[in-house]
Coordinates of C-alpha atoms in Angstrom, one line a residue:
Chain A
M1110 CA -20.0 52.1 66.3
S1111 CA -21.2 49.2 68.3
A1112 CA -19.7 47.5 70.8
W1113 CA -19.4 44.3 68.5
A1114 CA -17.6 46.5 65.4
I1115 CA -15.2 47.8 68.0
R1116 CA -14.4 44.1 69.4
H1117 CA -13.7 42.7 66.1
I1118 CA -11.7 45.6 65.2
S1119 CA -9.5 45.4 68.4
T1120 CA -9.4 41.5 67.7
A1121 CA -8.1 42.0 64.4
V1122 CA -5.4 44.9 65.2
A1123 CA -4.2 42.8 68.2
A1124 CA -3.8 39.6 65.7
L1125 CA -1.6 42.3 63.1
G1126 CA 0.2 43.3 66.1
R1127 CA 1.0 39.4 66.8
L1128 CA 1.9 39.3 63.5
S1129 CA 4.4 41.8 63.5
R1130 CA 6.0 40.7 66.6
Q1131 CA 7.7 37.9 64.4
P1132 CA 8.1 39.7 61.6
F1133 CA 10.2 37.2 59.7
A1134 CA 8.1 34.0 60.4
S1135 CA 4.7 36.2 59.3
L1136 CA 6.8 37.4 56.4
M1137 CA 7.6 33.8 55.1
T1138 CA 4.3 32.4 55.6
V1139 CA 2.9 35.4 53.5
L1140 CA 5.7 35.1 51.2
V1141 CA 4.7 31.4 50.4
I1142 CA 0.9 32.4 50.0
G1143 CA 1.7 35.4 47.7
V1144 CA 4.1 33.2 44.9
T1145 CA 1.2 30.4 45.5
L1146 CA -1.7 33.0 44.8
A1147 CA 0.9 34.6 42.0
L1148 CA 1.0 31.3 40.0
P1149 CA -2.6 31.2 38.6
A1150 CA -2.9 34.7 38.6
A1151 CA -0.1 35.2 36.0
M1152 CA -1.2 32.2 34.2
H1153 CA -4.7 33.6 33.8
L1154 CA -3.2 36.8 32.7
V1155 CA -0.9 35.2 30.0
V1156 CA -4.3 33.1 28.5
K1157 CA -6.2 36.5 28.8
N1158 CA -3.7 38.6 26.7
A1159 CA -3.4 35.5 24.1
Q1160 CA -6.9 35.7 23.6
I1161 CA -7.3 39.5 23.3
I1162 CA -4.5 39.0 20.5
S1163 CA -6.4 36.1 18.7
A1164 CA -9.3 37.9 19.1
S1165 CA -8.0 40.4 16.2
W1166 CA -7.5 37.6 14.1
D1167 CA -11.2 36.5 14.7
N1168 CA -11.9 38.8 12.0
A1169 CA -9.6 37.6 9.5
L1170 CA -11.1 34.5 9.1
D1171 CA -11.4 34.6 5.6
F1172 CA -12.6 31.8 3.1
S1173 CA -10.7 31.6 -0.2
V1174 CA -13.0 29.7 -2.8
Y1175 CA -10.8 29.1 -6.2
L1176 CA -13.2 28.8 -8.9
R1177 CA -12.9 26.2 -11.8
T1178 CA -10.3 27.8 -14.3
D1179 CA -13.4 27.2 -16.9
V1180 CA -15.2 29.6 -15.0
T1181 CA -15.3 33.1 -17.0
L1182 CA -14.9 36.3 -15.2
E1183 CA -18.6 37.2 -16.3
D1184 CA -19.8 34.0 -14.2
A1185 CA -17.4 34.8 -11.2
Q1186 CA -18.9 38.6 -11.4
R1187 CA -22.5 37.1 -11.1
L1188 CA -21.3 34.5 -8.4
V1189 CA -20.4 37.3 -6.3
D1190 CA -23.3 39.1 -6.4
I1191 CA -25.4 35.7 -5.7
V1192 CA -22.8 34.8 -2.5
G1193 CA -22.8 38.5 -1.3
Q1194 CA -26.2 38.4 -0.6
R1195 CA -26.4 35.6 1.9
A1196 CA -27.0 37.1 5.5
D1197 CA -24.2 35.2 7.3
I1198 CA -21.9 36.7 4.9
E1199 CA -20.1 40.1 5.6
S1200 CA -18.3 40.6 2.1
V1201 CA -17.4 39.2 -0.8
T1202 CA -14.2 40.1 -2.9
L1203 CA -13.5 38.7 -6.5
I1204 CA -9.9 38.7 -7.1
S1205 CA -9.5 37.9 -11.0
A1206 CA -7.3 35.5 -12.5
A1207 CA -5.3 38.6 -14.1
D1208 CA -5.2 40.5 -10.8
A1209 CA -3.7 37.2 -9.4
L1210 CA -1.1 37.0 -11.9
E1211 CA -0.2 40.7 -11.6
E1212 CA 0.2 40.4 -8.1
F1213 CA 2.0 37.2 -8.2
R1214 CA 4.1 38.6 -10.9
E1215 CA 5.1 41.6 -8.4
Q1216 CA 5.7 39.4 -5.4
S1217 CA 7.3 36.2 -6.4
G1218 CA 10.1 37.9 -8.7
F1219 CA 9.0 35.3 -11.4
G1220 CA 8.2 38.2 -13.4
E1221 CA 9.9 37.4 -16.7
A1222 CA 9.6 33.3 -16.3
L1223 CA 5.8 34.1 -16.1
D1224 CA 5.7 36.5 -19.7
H1225 CA 6.6 33.3 -21.3
L1226 CA 3.3 31.4 -20.1
S1227 CA 1.0 31.3 -23.3
V1228 CA -2.4 31.0 -20.8
N1229 CA -3.1 32.3 -17.1
P1230 CA -3.2 29.0 -15.2
L1231 CA -4.4 31.2 -11.9
P1232 CA -8.4 30.8 -11.5
H1233 CA -10.5 33.7 -10.5
T1234 CA -11.2 33.7 -6.8
L1235 CA -13.3 34.8 -4.1
V1236 CA -12.9 35.8 -0.9
V1237 CA -15.7 35.5 1.5
R1238 CA -15.5 37.0 5.1
P1239 CA -18.4 35.4 6.9
G1240 CA -20.1 37.8 9.2
A1241 CA -19.6 38.2 13.1
A1242 CA -22.5 36.5 14.0
N1243 CA -21.6 33.1 12.9
T1244 CA -20.7 30.2 15.1
E1245 CA -18.0 27.2 14.6
I1246 CA -20.6 25.6 13.2
S1247 CA -22.4 27.8 10.7
I1248 CA -19.1 28.5 10.0
G1249 CA -18.5 25.1 9.1
L1250 CA -21.6 24.7 7.0
L1251 CA -20.9 27.7 5.1
N1252 CA -17.5 26.2 4.4
E1253 CA -19.1 23.3 2.9
E1254 CA -21.7 25.0 0.9
L1255 CA -19.0 26.9 -1.0
G1256 CA -17.0 23.6 -1.7
N1257 CA -20.6 22.5 -3.3
L1258 CA -20.9 25.5 -5.6
P1259 CA -20.5 24.0 -9.0
E1260 CA -18.1 27.2 -10.2
A1261 CA -15.9 26.1 -6.9
D1262 CA -12.9 24.0 -7.6
F1263 CA -12.1 24.1 -3.8
V1264 CA -12.1 26.0 -0.7
Q1265 CA -9.5 27.2 1.7
V1266 CA -9.8 28.5 5.2
D1267 CA -6.7 30.6 5.2
T1268 CA -7.1 30.9 9.2
E1269 CA -7.8 27.3 10.3
W1270 CA -5.2 27.6 12.6
V1271 CA -7.0 30.4 14.6
R1272 CA -9.6 28.1 15.8
R1273 CA -6.8 25.5 16.8
F1274 CA -5.2 28.1 18.8
H1275 CA -8.6 28.8 20.5
A1276 CA -9.1 25.5 21.3
I1277 CA -5.5 25.1 22.4
L1278 CA -6.1 28.4 25.0
N1279 CA -9.5 26.5 26.1
I1280 CA -7.4 23.6 27.5
L1281 CA -5.1 25.7 28.9
E1282 CA -7.9 27.7 30.6
R1283 CA -9.1 24.4 31.7
A1284 CA -6.1 23.2 33.1
I1285 CA -5.2 26.6 34.8
A1286 CA -8.7 26.4 36.7
I1287 CA -7.8 22.8 38.0
G1288 CA -4.4 24.1 39.0
T1289 CA -6.1 26.5 40.8
T1290 CA -8.1 24.4 42.4
L1291 CA -5.1 22.4 43.8
L1292 CA -3.2 25.3 45.1
A1293 CA -5.9 27.2 46.7
A1294 CA -6.1 23.7 48.6
A1295 CA -2.2 24.0 49.5
I1296 CA -3.2 27.8 50.7
I1297 CA -5.4 26.5 53.2
V1298 CA -3.4 23.5 54.4
I1299 CA -0.2 26.2 54.7
I1300 CA -2.6 28.3 56.6
G1301 CA -4.2 26.1 58.8
N1302 CA -0.8 24.5 59.5
T1303 CA 0.5 27.7 60.6
I1304 CA -2.4 28.6 62.7
R1305 CA -2.4 24.9 64.4
L1306 CA 1.1 25.6 65.3
D1307 CA 0.1 28.7 67.0
I1308 CA -2.9 27.5 68.8
Q1309 CA -0.4 24.7 69.9
N1310 CA 2.0 27.5 71.0
R1311 CA -0.7 29.7 72.8
R1312 CA -2.1 26.6 74.6
E1313 CA -1.7 27.7 78.1
E1314 CA -3.3 31.2 77.2
I1315 CA -6.3 29.6 75.6
E1316 CA -6.8 26.9 78.7
V1317 CA -6.6 30.3 81.0
T1318 CA -9.1 32.5 79.0
K1319 CA -11.4 29.3 78.8
L1320 CA -11.1 28.7 82.8
I1321 CA -12.4 32.6 83.2
G1322 CA -15.2 32.0 81.2
A1323 CA -14.4 32.5 77.3
S1324 CA -16.2 30.7 74.9
N1325 CA -14.8 28.7 71.8
A1326 CA -16.1 31.6 69.8
F1327 CA -13.8 34.1 71.6
V1328 CA -10.5 32.1 71.6
R1329 CA -10.9 31.0 68.1
R1330 CA -11.4 34.9 66.9
P1331 CA -8.1 36.1 67.2
F1332 CA -6.9 32.9 65.2
L1333 CA -9.2 33.6 62.5
Y1334 CA -8.0 37.1 61.9
I1335 CA -4.9 35.7 61.8
G1336 CA -5.7 33.7 59.0
V1337 CA -7.5 36.6 57.4
W1338 CA -4.1 38.8 57.6
Y1339 CA -2.2 36.1 55.9
G1340 CA -4.7 35.5 53.1
L1341 CA -4.8 39.3 52.5
G1342 CA -1.2 39.9 52.7
G1343 CA -0.4 36.9 50.2
G1344 CA -3.0 38.2 48.0
L1345 CA -1.4 41.8 48.0
L1346 CA 1.9 40.2 47.3
A1347 CA 0.8 38.1 44.6
L1348 CA -0.9 41.3 42.7
A1349 CA 2.6 42.8 43.4
L1350 CA 4.2 39.9 41.9
V1351 CA 2.0 39.9 39.0
G1352 CA 2.5 43.8 38.7
Y1353 CA 6.1 43.6 38.9
G1354 CA 6.4 40.7 36.1
L1355 CA 4.5 43.0 33.7
Y1356 CA 6.6 45.5 34.1
A1357 CA 9.5 43.7 33.5
L1358 CA 7.8 42.1 30.4
E1359 CA 6.5 45.4 29.4
E1360 CA 9.6 46.7 27.4
P1361 CA 10.0 43.3 25.4
V1362 CA 6.5 43.0 24.5
L1363 CA 6.4 46.5 23.2
R1364 CA 9.7 45.8 21.0
L1365 CA 7.9 42.6 19.7
S1366 CA 4.5 44.0 19.0
G1367 CA 6.7 47.1 17.3
L1368 CA 8.6 44.4 14.9
Y1369 CA 5.1 43.2 14.0
S1370 CA 4.0 46.8 13.7
S1371 CA 0.9 46.0 16.0
P1372 CA -0.7 48.1 18.4
F1373 CA -0.5 45.7 21.0
V1374 CA 0.0 46.4 24.4
A1375 CA 0.0 43.6 27.6
V1376 CA -3.1 44.0 29.7
T1377 CA -2.7 43.8 33.4
L1378 CA -5.4 42.8 35.9
D1379 CA -8.3 44.9 36.1
L1380 CA -10.2 46.0 39.3
K1381 CA -12.7 42.8 39.5
E1382 CA -9.7 40.3 38.7
S1383 CA -7.4 42.0 41.2
L1384 CA -9.9 42.3 44.0
I1385 CA -11.0 38.6 43.5
I1386 CA -6.9 37.7 43.9
A1387 CA -6.9 39.6 47.1
G1388 CA -10.6 38.1 47.9
S1389 CA -9.8 34.7 47.8
G1390 CA -6.7 35.2 49.7
V1391 CA -8.5 36.4 52.6
T1392 CA -11.5 33.9 52.0
L1393 CA -8.7 31.2 52.0
G1394 CA -7.0 32.4 55.2
L1395 CA -10.0 32.2 56.9
V1396 CA -11.2 28.6 55.7
G1397 CA -7.6 27.1 56.7
S1398 CA -7.7 29.2 60.2
W1399 CA -11.1 28.0 60.6
L1400 CA -10.4 24.5 59.8
A1401 CA -7.7 24.2 62.4
A1402 CA -9.5 26.2 65.1
A1403 CA -12.0 24.2 64.7
R1404 CA -10.1 20.9 65.2
H1405 CA -7.8 21.8 67.6
M1406 CA -9.2 24.4 69.7
R1407 CA -12.0 22.0 70.9
R1408 CA -9.6 19.8 72.4
I1409 CA -8.0 22.3 74.6
E1410 CA -9.7 22.6 77.9
P1411 CA -8.7 23.8 81.1
R1412 CA -7.0 20.9 83.3
Chain B
M425 CA -24.9 29.5 97.8
I426 CA -22.7 26.5 97.2
R427 CA -24.4 22.9 97.9
I428 CA -22.5 20.0 97.5
E429 CA -24.6 16.8 97.7
N430 CA -23.4 13.6 98.4
V431 CA -20.7 14.2 95.3
C432 CA -18.4 11.2 94.5
K433 CA -15.5 11.6 91.8
R434 CA -13.8 8.8 90.5
Y435 CA -10.9 9.6 88.1
P436 CA -10.3 7.3 85.4
G437 CA -8.0 4.5 86.8
G438 CA -10.2 4.2 89.9
H439 CA -9.0 6.5 92.1
D440 CA -11.5 8.1 94.1
A441 CA -11.1 11.4 95.3
L442 CA -14.3 12.6 96.7
N443 CA -16.6 10.0 98.5
G444 CA -19.9 10.9 99.1
L445 CA -18.9 14.7 100.3
S446 CA -22.2 16.8 101.3
L447 CA -21.4 20.4 102.3
H448 CA -23.1 23.6 102.3
V449 CA -21.8 27.4 102.0
E450 CA -24.4 29.8 102.8
K451 CA -24.7 33.0 100.9
G452 CA -22.3 35.7 102.5
E453 CA -19.8 32.8 104.0
M454 CA -16.2 32.8 104.1
V455 CA -15.4 29.3 104.0
F456 CA -12.0 27.3 104.4
V457 CA -11.6 23.8 102.8
T458 CA -8.4 22.1 104.6
G459 CA -6.6 18.8 104.2
H460 CA -3.7 17.2 103.5
S461 CA -2.9 17.0 99.5
G462 CA -4.9 14.4 98.1
A463 CA -7.8 15.2 100.5
G464 CA -10.1 16.2 97.4
K465 CA -9.8 20.2 98.1
S466 CA -8.6 20.9 94.7
T467 CA -11.0 18.3 93.1
L468 CA -14.2 20.1 95.2
L469 CA -12.7 23.4 93.4
R470 CA -12.9 21.8 89.9
L471 CA -16.0 20.1 90.4
I472 CA -17.5 23.8 91.1
A473 CA -15.5 25.5 88.2
L474 CA -16.6 22.7 86.1
I475 CA -13.5 21.9 85.0
D476 CA -14.6 18.2 86.2
R477 CA -18.1 16.7 86.5
P478 CA -19.0 14.7 89.7
T479 CA -19.4 10.8 89.0
S480 CA -22.6 11.3 91.2
G481 CA -24.3 13.6 93.6
H482 CA -24.9 17.1 92.2
V483 CA -23.1 20.3 92.6
I484 CA -25.3 23.2 93.2
V485 CA -23.9 27.1 92.8
D486 CA -26.2 30.1 93.3
G487 CA -29.3 27.7 92.4
Q488 CA -27.9 26.2 89.5
D489 CA -27.0 22.3 89.3
T490 CA -23.8 22.0 87.5
R491 CA -25.4 18.8 86.0
R492 CA -27.5 20.9 83.7
V493 CA -25.0 23.0 82.5
T494 CA -23.8 21.9 79.5
R495 CA -20.9 22.4 77.5
R496 CA -22.0 25.5 75.2
K497 CA -23.2 26.6 78.7
I498 CA -20.1 26.4 80.4
P499 CA -18.4 30.0 79.6
A500 CA -21.4 31.5 80.6
Y501 CA -21.3 29.7 84.0
R502 CA -17.7 30.4 84.7
R503 CA -18.5 34.0 84.2
Q504 CA -20.3 34.2 87.3
I505 CA -17.8 32.9 89.3
G506 CA -14.4 34.2 90.4
M507 CA -11.5 32.1 90.6
V508 CA -8.1 32.4 92.2
F509 CA -5.4 29.8 91.2
Q510 CA -1.9 29.0 93.3
D511 CA 0.0 29.6 90.4
H512 CA -1.9 32.6 89.2
K513 CA -2.4 32.1 85.7
L514 CA -1.8 35.3 84.6
L515 CA -1.0 35.9 80.9
Y516 CA 2.6 37.2 80.8
D517 CA 2.2 38.5 77.1
R518 CA 0.3 41.3 78.0
P519 CA 0.4 44.1 81.1
V520 CA -1.6 44.1 84.3
F521 CA -4.4 46.2 83.1
D522 CA -5.0 43.7 80.2
N523 CA -5.0 41.0 82.6
V524 CA -7.5 41.9 84.9
A525 CA -9.6 43.3 82.0
L526 CA -9.8 40.0 80.7
P527 CA -13.1 38.9 82.2
L528 CA -14.8 41.8 81.2
V529 CA -13.5 41.5 77.6
I530 CA -14.5 38.1 77.2
A531 CA -18.2 39.4 78.6
G532 CA -18.2 41.8 75.7
L533 CA -16.9 45.1 77.0
T534 CA -14.6 47.1 75.2
H535 CA -10.9 48.0 76.8
R536 CA -12.4 51.7 77.4
E537 CA -15.7 50.6 79.0
A538 CA -13.8 48.2 81.0
G539 CA -11.4 50.9 82.6
R540 CA -12.9 52.2 85.5
K541 CA -14.1 48.6 86.4
V542 CA -10.1 47.4 86.2
R543 CA -8.7 50.3 87.7
A544 CA -11.2 50.2 90.7
A545 CA -10.5 46.3 91.1
L546 CA -6.6 47.2 91.0
D547 CA -7.2 49.9 93.9
Q548 CA -8.6 47.1 95.9
V549 CA -5.4 45.3 95.6
S550 CA -3.1 48.0 96.2
L551 CA -1.6 47.7 92.4
L552 CA -3.3 50.9 90.9
S553 CA 0.4 52.0 90.1
K554 CA 1.5 49.0 88.2
E555 CA -1.3 48.6 85.4
K556 CA 1.3 49.3 82.7
Q557 CA 3.7 46.9 84.2
S558 CA 4.2 43.5 82.5
P559 CA 3.2 40.7 85.4
E560 CA 6.5 39.4 85.1
T561 CA 8.2 42.1 86.6
L562 CA 6.1 42.0 89.8
S563 CA 6.8 39.6 92.8
S564 CA 5.0 36.9 93.5
G565 CA 2.6 38.4 95.8
E566 CA 1.6 41.1 93.4
Q567 CA 1.1 38.9 90.7
Q568 CA -1.6 37.0 93.0
R569 CA -2.9 40.3 93.6
V570 CA -3.5 40.8 90.3
G571 CA -5.1 37.4 90.1
I572 CA -7.5 38.5 92.6
A573 CA -8.3 41.5 91.0
R574 CA -9.3 39.3 87.6
A575 CA -11.3 37.3 89.8
I576 CA -13.4 40.4 91.1
V577 CA -13.2 42.6 88.5
S578 CA -16.5 41.4 87.4
R579 CA -18.3 41.1 90.8
P580 CA -19.1 37.9 90.8
K581 CA -21.3 36.7 93.6
V582 CA -19.0 33.9 94.4
L583 CA -15.2 33.5 94.6
I584 CA -13.4 30.1 94.9
A585 CA -9.6 30.0 95.6
D586 CA -7.3 26.9 95.5
E587 CA -4.4 27.5 97.7
P588 CA -4.1 31.4 97.0
T589 CA -1.3 31.7 99.6
G590 CA 0.7 28.3 98.8
N591 CA 3.7 30.1 97.3
L592 CA 3.9 33.0 99.7
D593 CA 5.3 33.8 102.9
P594 CA 3.5 34.5 105.9
D595 CA 3.1 38.3 105.7
L596 CA 1.8 38.2 102.0
S597 CA -0.5 35.3 103.1
L598 CA -2.1 37.5 105.6
E599 CA -2.3 40.3 103.3
V600 CA -4.0 38.3 100.6
M601 CA -6.4 36.9 103.2
R602 CA -7.3 40.5 104.4
I603 CA -8.0 41.3 100.8
F604 CA -10.4 38.3 100.9
R605 CA -11.9 39.1 104.0
R606 CA -12.6 42.7 102.8
F607 CA -14.6 41.3 99.7
N608 CA -16.4 39.1 102.6
E609 CA -17.5 42.0 104.2
V610 CA -19.3 43.6 100.9
G611 CA -21.3 40.3 100.5
V612 CA -19.2 37.9 98.3
T613 CA -19.3 34.1 99.0
L614 CA -16.0 32.8 99.1
L615 CA -14.7 29.0 99.4
I616 CA -10.8 28.8 99.9
A617 CA -8.9 25.5 99.6
S618 CA -5.6 26.0 102.0
H619 CA -3.5 24.1 104.1
D620 CA -2.6 27.2 106.2
I621 CA -4.5 26.3 109.4
A622 CA -2.2 28.8 111.4
L623 CA -3.4 31.5 109.4
I624 CA -7.1 30.5 108.9
D625 CA -7.2 30.7 112.6
Q626 CA -6.0 34.2 112.6
L627 CA -9.1 35.0 110.6
G628 CA -11.7 32.9 112.5
C629 CA -13.8 31.6 109.5
R630 CA -15.4 28.2 109.3
R631 CA -13.1 25.6 108.2
I632 CA -14.2 22.4 106.7
A633 CA -11.7 20.1 107.2
L634 CA -11.5 16.8 104.4
A635 CA -10.0 13.6 104.7
D636 CA -9.7 11.1 101.6
G637 CA -12.5 12.8 100.0
S638 CA -15.2 13.0 102.4
L639 CA -15.9 15.3 105.9
A640 CA -13.3 15.0 108.6
V641 CA -14.4 17.6 111.1
E642 CA -16.3 20.4 110.7
K643 CA -16.3 22.9 113.4
E644 CA -16.9 26.4 113.9
E645 CA -14.1 28.6 115.3
D646 CA -14.3 28.4 119.0
P647 CA -10.9 29.5 120.8
V648 CA -11.9 28.3 124.1
A649 CA -12.8 24.7 122.7
E650 CA -9.5 24.9 121.1
Y651 CA -7.4 25.9 124.2
V652 CA -9.0 23.1 125.9
E653 CA -8.3 20.8 123.3
R654 CA -4.8 21.6 123.2
L655 CA -4.3 21.5 127.0
E656 CA -5.7 17.8 127.4
A657 CA -3.4 17.0 124.5
E658 CA -0.3 18.4 126.2
N659 CA -1.8 16.6 129.4
M660 CA -1.8 13.7 128.0
R661 CA 1.7 13.8 126.4
D662 CA 2.7 14.7 130.0
T663 CA 1.4 11.8 131.7
W664 CA 2.8 9.3 128.7
Q665 CA 5.9 11.1 129.7
P666 CA 8.2 8.2 130.9

């Protein structure tokens, strides 16, 4: 191992040792950073899970095309074939008026009342499932085109709210990004301030070290490592907090998805996301301590 | 080795600490700077250590004009000079060994590489057995010797000391001076500020007296001349006696 590496490792270890000599104060700082990092991480996880749930709804974005009542079953059948040939449509199924009435009779409980009807008031209906390659715009065009069919009475997009939900998630994501930026700035300030106090407390030591020939980089190094440790500690704590939060939520989530007979299980942070959180802790720690050291170290000169 | 050329130092507020001082310390010399407090001893050492810069004139150490040493190069410059302070300036949060090793660590050595040199330096000040202790547990004289070990551990050619015996009793002072003397014998150039004239005379080194920021008298150690001087002074006192 090179002398350079040994020097850095020993500085890092010494910085850790210094922190462990004031366990309470160090822990408080780590706690503040950990909670501040856990906040956006948890929010991110909520959005991520919501996206996973709503992704399964995406496939259910079906159009119900109610045909005019004067369209015969044969015409409807022909229309199914024609519409089904379109490239942007995955499948078309026909629910005939008779089937629809039968289903309605079974599900509504109006069975006997319906028997008194002389004619079936229900139209034939096409259930159109668009292909997966469709975009928001092409879905809109498809909606319009289906509505313009001469046989169509009106088109209903049953799952319009899924798109609204997606839009809300997008806003939420953006809001989290903004919030994360502010919290990152807060962490830099917290670490910077802690390091500034530390520099002031060790003013005499810095003076003596400079007096016997230490460069700014040499006196700065231990403080940078302290910042890195704070950040790393905070990052790991944030991961632990998020992990514990998920663990606490696991049972109620399972119960809920059981009620919906859904196989949904809340996803946790993957390796990449965990590394990003720990890494941003370290980066913010380094930036915060660097700013504090650059600002205050220069002014401390031997007298 | 140390050449001071027509140096003036005016502090903010208009106080002139040095006033056109010129002096020269040869390579391998051990020279004392004496004078009352405020005569400019400390200022002179501060200029050599580049804690301050002269208002005018040149301070040249080992051929290097301090005017040419930029802010960035000050650390490297200071590493060439050993410094001993009246208040030791030790770091009390770490053991003696780490204190003495500090200049080597700053210069980029690892603790292990520094070990041999640190022990050699501690041996020279007879503190080898105390390397693991905290400086706080040592007496003032021992602390000063730790300070000296730190100043010489990287084998500087020049060593400057500001009142190194200021807080020590006469026995300890003499011991510290003997240590300096030994370094001088192996070729280190020393410039020591002190007001302990009796002690200096015991050592028989060149003495530069400062008064009000310039040279008062520069005299070679000459016991005979001094004896005559003292006799004359006594005679005069006698004659003036009523």
